[in-house]
Amino acid sequence: MGPPVGHKLNQNALDNLSAAWPVFRDVQVAWSWAGMIDVTPNSNPVIGPVAQLAGLTVVTGFSGHGFGTSPAAGQLAAELICNTTPLVNPDPYLFSRFAA
Ligand SMILES: Cc1cc2nc3c(=O)[nH]c(=O)nc-3n(C[C@H](O)[C@H](O)[C@H](O)COP(=O)(O)OP(=O)(O)OC[C@H]3O[C@@H](n4cnc5c(N)ncnc54)[C@H](O)[C@@H]3O)c2cc1C
């Protein structure tokens, strides 16, 4: 069971669409669905080990950018797992940045 559909948001989108392109003014929404998206408090993904569970490496929280950034994210994750020097500074992506 997902979150409720934002019908008002969908209607706004449809209104904007038909305002920009009148050919769409008679379009009917046939079906709507809402889902969760993985996003962290500062919108940067989590890439790296989780100190509380030895051996666990997490790569998540890409919000709307996980396809485009996946090659670089995968490389950073592999470098951290293999304990080699990362090409980029991993600090902004470490899970530990959220630790109290
Ligand atoms: C509407 C929308 C548009 C987007 N557009 C873009 C875009 O234009 N460009 C871009 O770069 N990114 C875009 N993204 C983001 C991109 O889709 C995600 O960042 C990317 O898919 C994340 O990949 P992932 O492998 O980390 O997670 P997912 O693709 O979410 O994969 C996780 C998988 O784990 C499975 N899973 C979850 N829990 C369990 C469990 N307990 N046991 C077993 N399996 C489990 C899920 O079923 C899923 O298959 C968009 C996302 C959305 C929602």
mmCIF file with all atom_site columns, N, CA, C and O in Angstrom, residues 69-93:
data_model
loop_
_atom_site.group_PDB
_atom_site.id
_atom_site.type_symbol
_atom_site.label_atom_id
_atom_site.label_alt_id
_atom_site.label_comp_id
_atom_site.label_asym_id
_atom_site.label_entity_id
_atom_site.label_seq_id
_atom_site.pdbx_PDB_ins_code
_atom_site.Cartn_x
_atom_site.Cartn_y
_atom_site.Cartn_z
_atom_site.occupancy
_atom_site.B_iso_or_equiv
_atom_site.pdbx_formal_charge
_atom_site.auth_seq_id
_atom_site.auth_comp_id
_atom_site.auth_asym_id
_atom_site.auth_atom_id
_atom_site.pdbx_PDB_model_num
ATOM 1   N N  . THR A 1 69 ? 23.620 9.278  -11.721 1.00 0.00 ? 69 THR A N  1
ATOM 2   C CA . THR A 1 69 ? 24.813 9.265  -10.869 1.00 0.00 ? 69 THR A CA 1
ATOM 3   C C  . THR A 1 69 ? 25.300 7.854  -10.553 1.00 0.00 ? 69 THR A C  1
ATOM 4   O O  . THR A 1 69 ? 26.330 7.702  -9.903  1.00 0.00 ? 69 THR A O  1
ATOM 5   N N  . SER A 1 70 ? 24.591 6.843  -11.030 1.00 0.00 ? 70 SER A N  1
ATOM 6   C CA . SER A 1 70 ? 24.934 5.480  -10.610 1.00 0.00 ? 70 SER A CA 1
ATOM 7   C C  . SER A 1 70 ? 26.345 5.030  -11.000 1.00 0.00 ? 70 SER A C  1
ATOM 8   O O  . SER A 1 70 ? 26.989 4.322  -10.207 1.00 0.00 ? 70 SER A O  1
ATOM 9   N N  . PRO A 1 71 ? 26.899 5.403  -12.186 1.00 0.00 ? 71 PRO A N  1
ATOM 10  C CA . PRO A 1 71 ? 28.274 4.954  -12.462 1.00 0.00 ? 71 PRO A CA 1
ATOM 11  C C  . PRO A 1 71 ? 29.276 5.486  -11.432 1.00 0.00 ? 71 PRO A C  1
ATOM 12  O O  . PRO A 1 71 ? 30.129 4.739  -10.937 1.00 0.00 ? 71 PRO A O  1
ATOM 13  N N  . ALA A 1 72 ? 29.158 6.785  -11.103 1.00 0.00 ? 72 ALA A N  1
ATOM 14  C CA . ALA A 1 72 ? 30.085 7.372  -10.119 1.00 0.00 ? 72 ALA A CA 1
ATOM 15  C C  . ALA A 1 72 ? 29.806 6.814  -8.726  1.00 0.00 ? 72 ALA A C  1
ATOM 16  O O  . ALA A 1 72 ? 30.740 6.531  -7.957  1.00 0.00 ? 72 ALA A O  1
ATOM 17  N N  . ALA A 1 73 ? 28.533 6.645  -8.386  1.00 0.00 ? 73 ALA A N  1
ATOM 18  C CA . ALA A 1 73 ? 28.180 6.106  -7.068  1.00 0.00 ? 73 ALA A CA 1
ATOM 19  C C  . ALA A 1 73 ? 28.701 4.677  -6.922  1.00 0.00 ? 73 ALA A C  1
ATOM 20  O O  . ALA A 1 73 ? 29.247 4.304  -5.874  1.00 0.00 ? 73 ALA A O  1
ATOM 21  N N  . GLY A 1 74 ? 28.560 3.904  -7.978  1.00 0.00 ? 74 GLY A N  1
ATOM 22  C CA . GLY A 1 74 ? 29.048 2.528  -7.942  1.00 0.00 ? 74 GLY A CA 1
ATOM 23  C C  . GLY A 1 74 ? 30.551 2.463  -7.795  1.00 0.00 ? 74 GLY A C  1
ATOM 24  O O  . GLY A 1 74 ? 31.082 1.619  -7.059  1.00 0.00 ? 74 GLY A O  1
ATOM 25  N N  . GLN A 1 75 ? 31.244 3.396  -8.495  1.00 0.00 ? 75 GLN A N  1
ATOM 26  C CA . GLN A 1 75 ? 32.705 3.410  -8.383  1.00 0.00 ? 75 GLN A CA 1
ATOM 27  C C  . GLN A 1 75 ? 33.124 3.750  -6.953  1.00 0.00 ? 75 GLN A C  1
ATOM 28  O O  . GLN A 1 75 ? 33.997 3.091  -6.377  1.00 0.00 ? 75 GLN A O  1
ATOM 29  N N  . LEU A 1 76 ? 32.482 4.784  -6.367  1.00 0.00 ? 76 LEU A N  1
ATOM 30  C CA . LEU A 1 76 ? 32.844 5.168  -4.993  1.00 0.00 ? 76 LEU A CA 1
ATOM 31  C C  . LEU A 1 76 ? 32.564 4.013  -4.033  1.00 0.00 ? 76 LEU A C  1
ATOM 32  O O  . LEU A 1 76 ? 33.385 3.710  -3.156  1.00 0.00 ? 76 LEU A O  1
ATOM 33  N N  . ALA A 1 77 ? 31.428 3.365  -4.191  1.00 0.00 ? 77 ALA A N  1
ATOM 34  C CA . ALA A 1 77 ? 31.091 2.235  -3.316  1.00 0.00 ? 77 ALA A CA 1
ATOM 35  C C  . ALA A 1 77 ? 32.142 1.131  -3.444  1.00 0.00 ? 77 ALA A C  1
ATOM 36  O O  . ALA A 1 77 ? 32.606 0.584  -2.433  1.00 0.00 ? 77 ALA A O  1
ATOM 37  N N  . ALA A 1 78 ? 32.550 0.823  -4.689  1.00 0.00 ? 78 ALA A N  1
ATOM 38  C CA . ALA A 1 78 ? 33.548 -0.233 -4.900  1.00 0.00 ? 78 ALA A CA 1
ATOM 39  C C  . ALA A 1 78 ? 34.879 0.147  -4.266  1.00 0.00 ? 78 ALA A C  1
ATOM 40  O O  . ALA A 1 78 ? 35.548 -0.693 -3.640  1.00 0.00 ? 78 ALA A O  1
ATOM 41  N N  . GLU A 1 79 ? 35.261 1.422  -4.411  1.00 0.00 ? 79 GLU A N  1
ATOM 42  C CA . GLU A 1 79 ? 36.535 1.865  -3.820  1.00 0.00 ? 79 GLU A CA 1
ATOM 43  C C  . GLU A 1 79 ? 36.498 1.755  -2.301  1.00 0.00 ? 79 GLU A C  1
ATOM 44  O O  . GLU A 1 79 ? 37.491 1.360  -1.666  1.00 0.00 ? 79 GLU A O  1
ATOM 45  N N  . LEU A 1 80 ? 35.351 2.110  -1.698  1.00 0.00 ? 80 LEU A N  1
ATOM 46  C CA . LEU A 1 80 ? 35.247 2.023  -0.236  1.00 0.00 ? 80 LEU A CA 1
ATOM 47  C C  . LEU A 1 80 ? 35.245 0.569  0.221   1.00 0.00 ? 80 LEU A C  1
ATOM 48  O O  . LEU A 1 80 ? 35.885 0.219  1.220   1.00 0.00 ? 80 LEU A O  1
ATOM 49  N N  . ILE A 1 81 ? 34.546 -0.277 -0.511  1.00 0.00 ? 81 ILE A N  1
ATOM 50  C CA . ILE A 1 81 ? 34.495 -1.703 -0.144  1.00 0.00 ? 81 ILE A CA 1
ATOM 51  C C  . ILE A 1 81 ? 35.880 -2.335 -0.269  1.00 0.00 ? 81 ILE A C  1
ATOM 52  O O  . ILE A 1 81 ? 36.296 -3.124 0.578   1.00 0.00 ? 81 ILE A O  1
ATOM 53  N N  . CYS A 1 82 ? 36.611 -1.961 -1.341  1.00 0.00 ? 82 CYS A N  1
ATOM 54  C CA . CYS A 1 82 ? 37.937 -2.546 -1.583  1.00 0.00 ? 82 CYS A CA 1
ATOM 55  C C  . CYS A 1 82 ? 39.045 -1.843 -0.809  1.00 0.00 ? 82 CYS A C  1
ATOM 56  O O  . CYS A 1 82 ? 40.220 -2.214 -0.911  1.00 0.00 ? 82 CYS A O  1
ATOM 57  N N  . ASN A 1 83 ? 38.645 -0.784 -0.057  1.00 0.00 ? 83 ASN A N  1
ATOM 58  C CA . ASN A 1 83 ? 39.611 -0.045 0.763   1.00 0.00 ? 83 ASN A CA 1
ATOM 59  C C  . ASN A 1 83 ? 40.735 0.562  -0.073  1.00 0.00 ? 83 ASN A C  1
ATOM 60  O O  . ASN A 1 83 ? 41.889 0.568  0.335   1.00 0.00 ? 83 ASN A O  1
ATOM 61  N N  . THR A 1 84 ? 40.397 1.039  -1.277  1.00 0.00 ? 84 THR A N  1
ATOM 62  C CA . THR A 1 84 ? 41.367 1.761  -2.100  1.00 0.00 ? 84 THR A CA 1
ATOM 63  C C  . THR A 1 84 ? 41.076 3.256  -1.983  1.00 0.00 ? 84 THR A C  1
ATOM 64  O O  . THR A 1 84 ? 39.995 3.650  -1.527  1.00 0.00 ? 84 THR A O  1
ATOM 65  N N  . THR A 1 85 ? 42.023 4.082  -2.412  1.00 0.00 ? 85 THR A N  1
ATOM 66  C CA . THR A 1 85 ? 41.849 5.532  -2.294  1.00 0.00 ? 85 THR A CA 1
ATOM 67  C C  . THR A 1 85 ? 40.740 5.992  -3.233  1.00 0.00 ? 85 THR A C  1
ATOM 68  O O  . THR A 1 85 ? 40.838 5.805  -4.448  1.00 0.00 ? 85 THR A O  1
ATOM 69  N N  . PRO A 1 86 ? 39.674 6.603  -2.694  1.00 0.00 ? 86 PRO A N  1
ATOM 70  C CA . PRO A 1 86 ? 38.565 7.008  -3.573  1.00 0.00 ? 86 PRO A CA 1
ATOM 71  C C  . PRO A 1 86 ? 38.959 8.170  -4.469  1.00 0.00 ? 86 PRO A C  1
ATOM 72  O O  . PRO A 1 86 ? 39.755 9.022  -4.081  1.00 0.00 ? 86 PRO A O  1
ATOM 73  N N  . LEU A 1 87 ? 38.375 8.185  -5.652  1.00 0.00 ? 87 LEU A N  1
ATOM 74  C CA . LEU A 1 87 ? 38.618 9.267  -6.614  1.00 0.00 ? 87 LEU A CA 1
ATOM 75  C C  . LEU A 1 87 ? 38.061 10.587 -6.087  1.00 0.00 ? 87 LEU A C  1
ATOM 76  O O  . LEU A 1 87 ? 38.610 11.651 -6.331  1.00 0.00 ? 87 LEU A O  1
ATOM 77  N N  . VAL A 1 88 ? 36.936 10.527 -5.383  1.00 0.00 ? 88 VAL A N  1
ATOM 78  C CA . VAL A 1 88 ? 36.323 11.738 -4.823  1.00 0.00 ? 88 VAL A CA 1
ATOM 79  C C  . VAL A 1 88 ? 36.272 11.612 -3.300  1.00 0.00 ? 88 VAL A C  1
ATOM 80  O O  . VAL A 1 88 ? 36.328 10.504 -2.750  1.00 0.00 ? 88 VAL A O  1
ATOM 81  N N  . ASN A 1 89 ? 36.140 12.748 -2.635  1.00 0.00 ? 89 ASN A N  1
ATOM 82  C CA . ASN A 1 89 ? 36.024 12.766 -1.174  1.00 0.00 ? 89 ASN A CA 1
ATOM 83  C C  . ASN A 1 89 ? 34.706 12.094 -0.763  1.00 0.00 ? 89 ASN A C  1
ATOM 84  O O  . ASN A 1 89 ? 33.632 12.577 -1.132  1.00 0.00 ? 89 ASN A O  1
ATOM 85  N N  . PRO A 1 90 ? 34.767 10.998 -0.006  1.00 0.00 ? 90 PRO A N  1
ATOM 86  C CA . PRO A 1 90 ? 33.531 10.291 0.337   1.00 0.00 ? 90 PRO A CA 1
ATOM 87  C C  . PRO A 1 90 ? 32.751 10.937 1.483   1.00 0.00 ? 90 PRO A C  1
ATOM 88  O O  . PRO A 1 90 ? 31.594 10.559 1.725   1.00 0.00 ? 90 PRO A O  1
ATOM 89  N N  . ASP A 1 91 ? 33.355 11.919 2.188   1.00 0.00 ? 91 ASP A N  1
ATOM 90  C CA . ASP A 1 91 ? 32.734 12.444 3.416   1.00 0.00 ? 91 ASP A CA 1
ATOM 91  C C  . ASP A 1 91 ? 31.289 12.913 3.239   1.00 0.00 ? 91 ASP A C  1
ATOM 92  O O  . ASP A 1 91 ? 30.443 12.624 4.094   1.00 0.00 ? 91 ASP A O  1
ATOM 93  N N  . PRO A 1 92 ? 30.947 13.651 2.148   1.00 0.00 ? 92 PRO A N  1
ATOM 94  C CA . PRO A 1 92 ? 29.550 14.134 2.039   1.00 0.00 ? 92 PRO A CA 1
ATOM 95  C C  . PRO A 1 92 ? 28.535 13.008 1.897   1.00 0.00 ? 92 PRO A C  1
ATOM 96  O O  . PRO A 1 92 ? 27.333 13.261 2.011   1.00 0.00 ? 92 PRO A O  1
ATOM 97  N N  . TYR A 1 93 ? 29.004 11.776 1.635   1.00 0.00 ? 93 TYR A N  1
ATOM 98  C CA . TYR A 1 93 ? 28.078 10.675 1.357   1.00 0.00 ? 93 TYR A CA 1
ATOM 99  C C  . TYR A 1 93 ? 28.041 9.620  2.460   1.00 0.00 ? 93 TYR A C  1
ATOM 100 O O  . TYR A 1 93 ? 27.234 8.705  2.400   1.00 0.00 ? 93 TYR A O  1
#
